[in-house]
């Protein structure tokens, strides 16, 4: 491909193999770059900074797309292929943008025995999102999660990386959605 | 950095008689109290760091000896004797000095298991002290706590607790005047169940994909960053201060002869009071489920119990009296595993439950070896069509021919784990599968367990 592509934006991530023109590349802020370099010094081997660096890049750029991966590889001076392999292996690195509020409902067995699957379906209907997709207004994304380590208090819900809601039922679901809209829950990446 | 969580969780942690000699409370002290994690509380109320002082006065080999004498077995799943594991670490010789590491497995991904989380939430210093003692016993340089990515708030809390310990001189250089240097680092995973397997965990800790390694070399020879490493579960390490404090022999007197001490059992699923209960090993399963957790929450009869995290083969009513220890569970064809007890009532469709679990394994297979990667997907497809009323007459034989080709033929035990639920369900609840295939519908009429994909 020899004509430059528009930059990778939150609604149009790049496919693997696609290239960005040099001028369109987004880079991480100097602060994040500094944090990543500090991480590299913290562990016995700088490769170990790959995961934490991807978290930082994901927080700043909103998702861990190719841009984020390339930046991490550049800053740590490690192969891009390694970063790509890592970023695509783990489910918590999102190659595509998620909503401002990324909701994960556990539907594994213990939670399902207490109604997790039904709550997940309700959530999708209420917020008008497809599982794995983002709502039209960009606010919500909903995902079925595997065990979140709250089996005794299931069904449980995680919002972004912060909040857990346990013993979830319809009333609590409403309360969480309301709290998000009120701004009481930190947005994705914040 | 996110804020340290201030909301208490509302599950049960205690029962009548808990904390007495019969039911000692070693692992769940102060649970439910949100300030319990602080160093001050640990020192003042829970004899904090006394065991470390004691250990530092002993020589490392006698510390390991004490742990051996206690009979402690790993709480992560396999039940391997902890003291023995520690002796596998190579000692320094005149020609060669090693850099040794101790790693805490806090990946807690096994469905049904939620105990390590409570230790990190309420008693992080007990874990830190345990890692210090393990570090001293094996003369390690550094310890890592590998925590699953979803527990971000717990990592923040652990970091805060580690800093408290550093400020108080329990971590860092020349700890309590012993001349020994040791420190702890936390590492955040990123959402992969397989990273709970110890060699996958080590790969992840090095910033690689979490794929299990070929063994040998075992971690004690070549672990994190190529150095000798011991991996232990959170609960295992948090038991170590208790052993040093009360003595190995006293610890060994609790429980049954080959299965000593207490462990935390997590009860989930259809019970009235789900939660964490610390009990001596060998306590009968039905005492936990009926007397402590209050029995079935739906008022129906209990049909099946998975006794040790979802990888453990399920038990039916005739085995509910099984003592909960490693050997007794093994004798009944299942395993004590991670201590997660999942209770299902008679309205639960076993086919659907097994489908849900198989979907989990197919999703979490790392893809390195063919029997697991392909086999789990095939099993899921076959179970899916049975559940959807499209089962074919030969399907049960097909499943029965698939599982022996996965079981024990994979690089890591995930393949075996995936076969456990299916094999046991087919053996004990075969009629439900047959009913599904014959009548194209479910044997029971319970609420469905899988989102969007079911015939109910
Ligand atoms: C697929 C798989 C997942 C595992 N997940 C965990 C886990 O989440 N936590 C854990 O402590 N051990 C887990 N284990 C067991 C570890 O491999 C290892 O046996 C354990 O950490 C050893 O610690 P212990 O001797 O203290 O039990 C898992 C094993 C397998 C095969
Ligand atoms: S058994 Fe499965 S999870 Fe384990 S190494 Fe093989 S493919 Fe990976
Ligand atoms: S099964 Fe839902 S949190 Fe464990």
XYZ file of C-alpha atoms and ligand atoms in Angstrom:
689
model
C 0.000 0.000 0.000
C 1.668 3.199 -1.035
C -0.799 5.900 -0.172
C -0.832 7.018 3.425
C -3.781 5.980 5.500
C -5.676 8.285 7.761
C -4.477 7.917 11.337
C -5.746 5.092 13.490
C -8.647 6.622 15.341
C -10.796 5.247 18.042
C -13.546 4.329 15.586
C -11.231 2.949 12.928
C -8.416 0.821 14.243
C -5.756 -0.431 11.888
C -5.698 -4.007 10.754
C -2.475 -5.925 11.296
C -0.108 -5.231 8.443
C -1.527 -1.791 7.725
C 0.935 1.029 8.036
C 0.603 4.556 9.223
C 2.294 7.380 7.427
C 5.106 8.709 9.533
C 3.476 12.092 10.044
C 0.187 10.586 11.147
C 1.710 8.462 13.890
C 0.566 9.290 17.331
C 3.123 9.029 20.027
C 2.849 8.655 23.750
C 3.331 11.690 25.923
C 6.801 12.289 27.372
C 5.396 11.538 30.836
C 4.167 8.109 29.809
C 7.411 7.488 27.988
C 9.284 8.333 31.180
C 7.075 6.006 33.211
C 7.702 3.171 30.767
C 11.445 3.704 30.933
C 11.255 3.683 34.720
C 9.407 0.354 34.535
C 12.168 -1.105 32.382
C 14.642 -0.381 35.160
C 12.416 -1.854 37.860
C 12.496 -5.488 36.740
C 15.494 -7.798 36.281
C 14.916 -7.695 32.507
C 13.371 -4.894 30.472
C 11.192 -7.361 28.562
C 9.203 -7.725 31.779
C 8.012 -4.155 31.306
C 5.981 -5.199 28.245
C 2.736 -5.846 30.096
C 2.803 -2.814 32.393
C 3.892 -0.617 29.484
C 0.972 -1.826 27.394
C -1.358 -0.940 30.259
C 0.069 2.583 30.312
C -0.170 2.941 26.548
C -3.703 1.603 26.592
C -4.678 4.089 29.281
C -3.329 6.997 27.276
C -4.486 6.042 23.780
C -7.748 4.425 24.859
C -6.952 1.005 23.432
C -3.916 -1.107 22.702
C -3.991 -0.922 18.914
C -1.018 -1.159 16.603
C 0.008 2.388 17.425
C 0.224 1.654 21.108
C 2.152 -1.546 20.421
C 4.653 0.209 18.166
C 5.226 2.923 20.724
C 5.865 0.387 23.468
C 8.293 -1.487 21.238
C 10.096 1.718 20.306
C 10.427 3.021 23.863
C 11.580 -0.278 25.327
C 13.689 -1.072 22.264
C 12.227 -4.558 21.953
C 10.895 -6.274 18.805
C 7.495 -5.093 17.589
C 6.537 -8.689 16.948
C 7.030 -9.540 20.591
C 4.767 -6.707 21.703
C 2.147 -7.715 19.139
C 2.242 -11.298 20.372
C 1.794 -10.238 23.962
C -0.894 -7.637 23.326
C -3.004 -10.084 21.353
C -2.560 -12.964 23.819
C -4.134 -11.302 26.833
C -7.794 -10.392 26.915
C -7.327 -7.227 28.922
C -5.520 -5.471 26.094
C -8.136 -4.256 23.680
C -7.171 -3.984 20.050
C -10.374 -2.137 19.397
C -11.813 0.801 21.303
C -14.219 0.118 24.125
C -16.913 2.377 25.542
C -16.291 4.994 28.196
C -17.732 2.440 30.531
C -16.620 -1.059 29.773
C -18.917 -3.451 31.616
C -17.953 -7.059 32.142
C -20.460 -9.500 33.558
C -19.202 -12.830 34.756
C -21.235 -15.617 33.206
C -19.088 -18.511 34.308
C -20.743 -21.370 36.143
C -20.940 -20.049 39.726
C -22.360 -16.729 38.585
C -24.608 -18.367 35.992
C -26.115 -20.517 38.747
C -27.241 -17.263 40.346
C -28.547 -15.600 37.203
C -25.439 -14.161 35.536
C -26.517 -15.059 32.011
C -29.899 -13.371 32.361
C -28.312 -10.226 33.766
C -25.895 -10.126 30.895
C -28.727 -10.303 28.375
C -30.660 -7.617 30.245
C -27.659 -5.355 30.263
C -27.207 -5.711 26.498
C -30.864 -4.895 25.879
C -30.958 -1.981 28.303
C -27.900 -0.314 26.863
C -28.654 -1.350 23.282
C -25.241 -2.867 22.678
C -24.187 -6.066 21.030
C -21.979 -8.281 23.173
C -18.424 -7.230 22.436
C -19.574 -4.049 20.688
C -19.782 -0.389 21.628
C -23.029 1.571 21.882
C -23.657 4.241 19.240
C -22.983 7.080 21.647
C -19.641 5.530 22.556
C -20.593 5.348 26.216
C -21.052 1.641 26.782
C -19.469 -1.606 25.862
C -20.532 -4.906 27.312
C -18.640 -8.148 27.478
C -19.199 -11.602 28.904
C -16.328 -12.297 31.269
C -14.883 -15.491 32.648
C -14.609 -15.920 36.409
C -13.734 -12.624 38.079
C -12.836 -14.160 41.429
C -16.090 -13.153 43.128
C -17.903 -16.436 42.790
C -19.243 -16.361 46.336
C -20.868 -13.010 45.731
C -21.970 -13.616 42.172
C -23.251 -12.611 39.802
C -20.697 -9.885 39.622
C -19.928 -6.997 37.358
C -16.774 -5.072 36.705
C -16.782 -1.547 35.316
C -13.523 -0.523 33.641
C -10.662 -1.580 35.882
C -12.044 -0.303 39.103
C -15.449 -1.091 40.395
C -16.917 -4.414 41.286
C -20.584 -4.834 41.918
C -21.552 -8.049 43.593
C -24.797 -9.897 44.262
C -25.949 -8.124 41.157
C -29.668 -7.909 40.479
C -31.835 -5.570 38.430
C -31.911 -2.840 41.058
C -28.167 -2.905 41.472
C -27.696 -2.932 37.739
C -29.760 0.247 37.530
C -27.715 1.794 40.304
C -24.432 1.064 38.516
C -25.673 2.492 35.213
C -26.970 5.531 37.018
C -23.656 6.009 38.832
C -21.807 5.882 35.517
C -24.074 8.500 33.978
C -23.739 10.689 37.038
C -19.966 10.631 36.598
C -19.359 8.791 39.850
C -17.342 6.081 38.101
C -13.963 6.896 36.550
C -14.084 6.676 32.776
C -12.064 4.126 30.822
C -8.385 4.943 30.988
C -8.792 7.602 33.660
C -3.261 4.764 40.883
C -6.790 3.962 41.839
C -8.125 4.433 45.285
C -7.987 1.613 47.768
C -11.408 0.097 47.887
C -13.524 1.176 50.787
C -16.602 -0.933 50.213
C -16.877 -4.055 52.296
C -18.114 -7.147 50.555
C -21.132 -8.849 51.887
C -20.348 -12.522 51.871
C -20.071 -14.760 54.934
C -16.695 -15.299 56.513
C -17.577 -16.753 59.828
C -19.823 -19.180 61.656
C -20.627 -20.158 65.202
C -17.598 -21.634 66.885
C -15.146 -20.167 64.400
C -11.960 -19.140 66.187
C -12.247 -21.856 68.844
C -9.730 -24.688 69.189
C -11.916 -26.921 67.096
C -12.146 -24.425 64.251
C -9.048 -22.260 64.506
C -8.993 -18.990 62.622
C -5.575 -18.563 61.032
C -6.266 -17.195 57.592
C -9.368 -15.055 57.920
C -8.530 -12.910 60.910
C -10.187 -9.546 60.737
C -11.997 -10.231 57.464
C -14.746 -7.775 56.787
C -12.892 -5.041 58.665
C -11.618 -2.600 56.066
C -8.770 -1.261 58.209
C -7.437 -4.690 58.999
C -4.882 -4.542 56.186
C -2.694 -1.971 57.886
C 0.634 -2.854 59.410
C -0.352 -1.335 62.748
C -3.374 -3.601 63.049
C -1.396 -6.630 61.994
C 1.300 -5.965 64.586
C -1.040 -5.076 67.410
C -3.874 -7.508 66.921
C -2.526 -10.438 64.951
C 1.001 -10.985 66.342
C 2.337 -9.527 63.114
C 5.927 -10.234 62.046
C 6.654 -12.217 65.221
C 7.091 -15.318 63.098
C 9.573 -13.468 60.904
C 11.657 -12.451 63.920
C 11.645 -16.043 65.038
C 12.597 -17.319 61.583
C 15.477 -14.890 61.186
C 16.999 -16.254 64.393
C 16.884 -19.778 62.970
C 19.098 -20.966 60.164
C 17.317 -21.237 56.795
C 17.398 -25.026 56.664
C 15.618 -25.334 60.015
C 12.907 -22.965 58.799
C 12.313 -25.293 55.862
C 12.450 -28.181 58.325
C 9.692 -26.596 60.394
C 7.502 -26.203 57.298
C 8.205 -29.817 56.381
C 7.246 -30.914 59.880
C 3.971 -29.034 59.598
C 2.960 -31.207 56.650
C 1.673 -28.146 54.789
C 0.519 -29.003 51.276
C 0.132 -26.463 48.498
C -3.240 -24.754 48.404
C -3.019 -23.800 44.729
C -4.473 -27.003 43.380
C -2.035 -29.858 43.260
C -1.464 -30.238 47.018
C 2.281 -30.711 46.692
C 4.150 -30.703 50.054
C 5.490 -27.184 50.467
C 8.532 -27.965 52.593
C 9.668 -30.567 50.095
C 9.237 -28.116 47.226
C 11.452 -25.632 49.033
C 14.258 -28.174 49.341
C 14.427 -28.470 45.537
C 16.013 -25.042 45.346
C 19.747 -25.323 44.690
C 22.105 -24.099 47.395
C 25.099 -21.889 46.774
C 28.316 -23.791 46.274
C 31.866 -22.564 46.284
C 31.940 -22.402 42.497
C 28.525 -20.911 42.005
C 26.229 -18.479 43.793
C 22.624 -18.425 42.598
C 20.094 -15.626 42.366
C 16.957 -17.253 43.712
C 13.398 -15.957 43.497
C 10.195 -16.753 45.292
C 6.980 -16.102 43.390
C 3.498 -15.869 44.808
C 0.751 -17.155 42.565
C -2.163 -14.761 43.022
C -3.710 -15.375 39.629
C -6.858 -16.864 41.153
C -8.677 -17.661 37.948
C -10.201 -21.042 38.668
C -13.996 -20.598 38.594
C -15.314 -21.235 42.073
C -12.177 -19.980 43.804
C -12.170 -16.657 45.583
C -10.064 -17.184 48.689
C -6.726 -15.573 47.825
C -8.545 -12.384 47.206
C -9.761 -12.232 50.822
C -6.231 -12.733 52.136
C -4.885 -9.925 49.976
C -7.802 -7.689 50.802
C -7.750 -8.075 54.572
C -4.406 -9.611 55.531
C -1.813 -8.573 52.957
C 0.857 -8.408 55.645
C 0.356 -12.057 56.473
C 1.202 -12.847 52.847
C 4.176 -10.483 52.918
C 5.439 -12.088 56.104
C 4.982 -15.534 54.579
C 6.969 -14.507 51.520
C 9.695 -13.087 53.727
C 9.976 -16.335 55.648
C 9.971 -18.349 52.415
C 12.562 -15.948 51.034
C 14.739 -16.458 54.101
C 14.331 -20.241 54.084
C 15.437 -20.428 50.454
C 17.800 -17.445 50.652
C 16.072 -15.590 47.845
C 17.000 -12.189 46.560
C 13.624 -10.979 45.412
C 9.999 -11.997 45.600
C 7.248 -11.398 43.078
C 3.525 -11.381 43.651
C 1.794 -12.119 40.365
C -1.778 -10.872 40.651
C -4.461 -11.290 38.022
C -5.168 -8.140 36.022
C -8.749 -7.728 37.177
C -7.627 -7.255 40.797
C -6.159 -3.826 40.180
C -7.424 -2.445 43.447
C -5.761 -5.291 45.308
C -2.448 -4.555 43.627
C -2.695 -0.967 44.797
C -3.402 -2.249 48.269
C -0.528 -4.736 48.185
C 1.808 -1.986 46.978
C 0.713 0.190 49.878
C 1.213 -2.676 52.338
C 4.640 -3.486 50.885
C 5.623 0.152 51.283
C 4.492 0.069 54.922
C 6.626 -3.009 55.490
C 9.584 -1.351 53.776
C 9.238 1.748 55.939
C 9.142 -0.413 59.057
C 12.346 -2.203 58.058
C 10.784 -5.581 57.267
C 11.757 -5.281 53.620
C 14.839 -3.832 52.013
C 18.427 -3.981 53.111
C 19.659 -5.783 56.219
C 16.216 -6.870 57.408
C 15.906 -6.622 61.212
C 19.679 -6.664 61.512
C 20.047 -10.097 59.920
C 22.312 -8.879 57.148
C 19.907 -10.307 54.577
C 18.422 -8.162 51.787
C 15.059 -8.945 50.267
C 12.343 -7.029 48.505
C 8.973 -7.652 46.912
C 7.522 -6.548 43.588
C 3.946 -6.892 42.416
C 3.182 -7.788 38.822
C -0.163 -7.378 37.148
C -1.413 -10.056 34.783
C -3.731 -9.191 31.944
C -6.600 -11.618 31.875
C -5.531 -15.156 31.036
C -6.551 -18.114 33.182
C -3.618 -20.143 31.950
C -1.227 -17.753 33.699
C -2.199 -19.537 36.917
C -0.184 -22.523 35.732
C 3.198 -21.944 37.294
C 5.410 -21.983 34.205
C 2.936 -19.896 32.206
C 2.978 -17.507 35.130
C 6.751 -17.289 34.920
C 6.589 -16.506 31.202
C 4.033 -13.820 31.876
C 6.154 -12.430 34.694
C 8.975 -12.043 32.209
C 6.714 -10.024 29.932
C 5.974 -12.818 27.481
C 2.849 -14.602 26.352
C 1.546 -16.787 29.139
C 2.264 -20.143 27.569
C 3.291 -23.027 29.824
C 6.860 -24.205 29.449
C 8.049 -27.697 28.785
C 9.117 -29.393 32.014
C 11.865 -30.236 32.833
C 13.615 -27.943 33.543
C 11.423 -27.328 36.550
C 11.174 -23.825 38.020
C 13.491 -24.801 40.888
C 16.230 -25.244 38.292
C 15.287 -22.641 35.738
C 12.410 -20.387 36.681
C 11.880 -16.654 36.497
C 14.555 -14.958 34.356
C 16.312 -18.298 34.084
C 17.051 -18.449 37.814
C 15.957 -20.991 40.435
C 12.424 -20.101 41.466
C 9.728 -21.450 43.733
C 6.089 -20.722 42.969
C 3.552 -20.976 45.762
C -0.064 -20.038 46.116
C -1.147 -17.053 48.247
C -2.829 -19.217 50.853
C 0.173 -21.542 51.084
C 2.520 -18.640 51.751
C 0.118 -16.976 54.172
C 0.034 -20.216 56.201
C 3.773 -20.086 56.775
C 3.775 -17.382 59.503
C 1.181 -19.430 61.380
C 3.411 -22.510 61.232
C 6.428 -20.636 62.523
C 4.375 -19.065 65.295
C 2.627 -22.146 66.655
C 5.285 -24.646 65.549
C 5.222 -27.264 62.836
C 4.129 -30.058 65.145
C 1.156 -28.094 66.478
C 0.084 -27.257 62.935
C 0.397 -30.905 61.929
C -1.952 -31.853 64.751
C -4.796 -30.009 63.016
C -6.659 -31.830 60.262
C -5.944 -35.420 59.291
C -2.508 -37.078 59.340
C -1.455 -36.562 55.735
C -3.580 -33.455 55.230
C -2.709 -30.995 57.923
C -3.824 -27.565 58.957
C -6.755 -25.472 57.872
C -7.707 -24.156 54.498
C -10.212 -21.698 53.190
C -13.156 -23.247 51.380
C -15.197 -21.041 49.113
C -18.810 -22.045 48.700
C -20.666 -20.691 45.695
C -23.628 -21.514 43.550
C -27.012 -22.388 44.958
C -26.509 -22.176 48.710
C -28.123 -19.862 51.245
C -24.919 -18.389 52.657
C -22.210 -18.443 50.017
C -18.836 -17.313 51.228
C -15.498 -18.307 52.631
C -15.188 -20.765 55.492
C -11.895 -21.745 57.016
C -11.962 -25.340 58.209
C -9.468 -28.019 59.227
C -8.724 -30.360 56.347
C -10.794 -33.495 56.425
C -14.030 -31.765 57.440
C -16.925 -33.482 55.651
C -18.306 -31.768 52.578
C -21.927 -31.917 53.692
C -21.097 -30.194 56.980
C -19.749 -27.262 54.983
C -22.571 -27.158 52.478
C -25.534 -27.876 54.755
C -24.542 -26.701 58.220
C -22.361 -23.721 57.415
C -23.547 -22.519 54.039
C -27.166 -23.199 54.948
C -28.002 -25.792 52.313
C -29.654 -25.226 48.989
C -30.950 -21.710 48.397
C -33.726 -22.782 46.057
C -35.264 -25.215 48.534
C -34.654 -28.103 46.152
C -32.410 -31.090 46.588
C -28.748 -30.729 45.758
C -27.910 -32.711 42.644
C -24.191 -32.241 42.176
C -21.245 -30.590 43.878
C -17.956 -29.639 42.293
C -15.618 -29.852 45.285
C -12.355 -28.185 44.275
C -12.725 -25.490 41.676
C -14.331 -26.148 38.318
C -11.522 -28.447 37.137
C -12.435 -31.040 39.749
C -14.722 -33.850 38.585
C -18.213 -33.455 40.058
C -19.725 -35.526 42.828
C -23.276 -36.773 43.133
C -25.358 -37.305 46.272
C -23.684 -40.546 47.324
C -20.369 -38.750 47.824
C -21.521 -35.636 49.681
C -20.137 -37.055 52.917
C -16.598 -37.039 51.539
C -13.990 -35.555 53.898
C -12.450 -32.502 52.294
C -8.796 -33.370 52.046
C -6.462 -34.186 49.201
C -6.334 -37.958 49.687
C -9.999 -38.623 50.443
C -11.092 -36.568 47.440
C -8.669 -38.429 45.237
C -9.998 -41.734 46.485
C -13.477 -40.677 45.337
C -12.232 -39.850 41.871
C -12.124 -36.099 42.204
C -9.695 -33.614 43.706
C -9.534 -31.117 46.536
C -7.991 -28.656 44.098
C -8.324 -25.037 45.052
C -11.043 -25.522 47.666
C -13.811 -23.908 45.625
C -17.070 -25.755 46.254
C -19.780 -25.214 43.636
C -23.265 -26.395 44.529
C -25.942 -27.227 41.941
C -29.545 -28.108 42.697
C -31.654 -30.692 40.894
C -33.019 -28.118 38.448
C -29.637 -27.432 36.941
C -29.122 -28.894 33.502
C -25.846 -30.742 33.784
C -25.348 -30.671 30.025
C -25.536 -26.911 30.001
C -23.301 -26.579 33.056
C -20.665 -28.736 31.403
C -21.054 -26.812 28.156
C -20.388 -23.574 30.021
C -17.267 -24.981 31.639
C -16.001 -26.450 28.389
C -16.517 -23.117 26.693
C -14.302 -21.643 29.391
C -11.502 -24.145 28.747
C -11.754 -23.779 24.984
C -11.474 -20.020 25.445
C -8.579 -20.211 27.878
C -6.496 -22.858 26.107
C -3.221 -21.194 25.227
C -3.111 -23.017 21.916
C 0.349 -24.496 22.239
C -0.526 -28.151 21.997
C -2.958 -29.731 19.606
C -4.942 -32.096 21.862
C -5.990 -29.221 24.118
C -6.452 -26.507 21.493
C -8.442 -28.635 19.057
C -9.908 -31.077 21.557
C -11.504 -28.444 23.789
C -13.085 -26.781 20.759
C -14.429 -30.079 19.486
C -15.835 -30.940 22.888
C -17.518 -27.562 23.022
C -19.051 -28.041 19.573
C -20.385 -31.485 20.370
C -21.805 -30.355 23.718
C -23.258 -27.290 22.041
C -25.214 -29.339 19.571
C -26.441 -31.732 22.240
C -27.626 -28.803 24.348
C -29.323 -27.292 21.295
C -31.351 -30.350 20.548
C -29.212 -31.344 17.597
C -27.343 -34.133 19.303
C -26.698 -37.281 17.301
C -26.926 -40.817 18.660
C -23.185 -41.404 18.484
C -22.258 -38.162 20.245
C -21.721 -39.603 23.702
C -19.359 -42.208 22.320
C -17.649 -39.454 20.381
C -17.084 -37.515 23.589
C -15.922 -40.640 25.371
C -13.396 -41.224 22.616
C -12.189 -37.618 22.658
C -11.388 -37.114 26.322
C -8.814 -39.918 26.639
C -7.013 -38.322 23.716
C -6.705 -35.054 25.625
C -6.291 -36.267 29.173
C -2.614 -36.618 30.181
C -1.472 -35.916 26.625
C -0.966 -32.215 26.923
C 1.874 -29.971 27.954
C 0.150 -28.626 31.019
C -2.745 -29.870 33.162
C -5.320 -27.573 31.551
C -6.195 -30.318 29.116
C -6.809 -32.761 31.965
C -8.808 -30.123 33.808
C -11.108 -29.711 30.817
C -11.847 -33.439 30.756
C -12.675 -33.729 34.468
C -16.130 -32.133 34.403
C -17.224 -33.894 31.194
C -16.059 -37.360 32.122
C -17.597 -37.192 35.577
C -20.860 -35.762 34.253
C -21.119 -38.454 31.617
C -20.460 -41.083 34.203
C -22.897 -39.809 36.812
C -25.572 -38.015 34.823
C -25.541 -39.879 31.545
C -29.331 -40.003 31.431
C -29.470 -36.216 31.077
C -27.278 -36.309 28.020
C -29.308 -39.169 26.574
C -32.530 -37.321 27.263
C -31.183 -34.300 25.428
C -30.233 -36.330 22.384
C -33.407 -38.384 22.305
C -36.024 -35.762 23.141
C -34.189 -32.720 21.771
C -34.929 -30.938 24.971
C -33.757 -30.591 28.490
C -34.269 -33.099 31.264
C -34.944 -30.381 33.846
C -36.656 -27.012 33.755
C -34.267 -24.709 35.555
C -33.262 -21.196 34.511
C -30.720 -21.232 31.748
C -27.019 -20.909 32.385
C -25.659 -19.614 29.107
C -26.515 -16.294 27.573
C -28.357 -16.378 24.280
C -27.565 -19.966 23.415
C -29.940 -22.526 24.792
C -33.058 -24.547 24.031
C -34.817 -23.852 27.317
C -4.550 -24.315 34.209
C -4.033 -24.110 35.592
C -4.418 -23.007 36.331
C -3.927 -22.788 37.608
N -4.346 -21.683 38.286
C -3.835 -21.447 39.509
C -4.227 -20.276 40.218
O -5.020 -19.470 39.732
N -3.703 -20.057 41.443
C -2.803 -20.942 42.002
O -2.348 -20.675 43.095
N -2.421 -22.044 41.359
C -2.906 -22.319 40.122
N -2.500 -23.450 39.462
C -1.542 -24.359 40.117
C -0.120 -23.914 39.877
O 0.353 -24.428 38.666
C 0.826 -24.394 40.939
O 0.628 -25.755 41.134
C 0.657 -23.695 42.249
O 0.775 -22.310 42.099
C 1.699 -24.190 43.207
O 1.519 -23.589 44.449
P 1.266 -24.440 45.754
O 2.341 -25.491 45.806
O 1.385 -23.455 46.838
O -0.087 -25.030 45.614
C -3.011 -23.699 38.181
C -2.627 -24.816 37.444
C -3.122 -25.027 36.183
C -2.679 -26.230 35.411
S -2.669 -28.055 27.616
Fe -3.709 -26.322 26.655
S -3.216 -24.590 27.948
Fe -1.743 -26.205 28.466
S 0.030 -25.818 27.144
Fe -1.313 -27.213 26.013
S -2.627 -25.837 24.756
Fe -1.681 -24.600 26.352
S -17.737 -17.626 38.409
Fe -18.330 -15.553 38.368
S -16.814 -14.643 39.585
Fe -16.198 -16.725 39.624
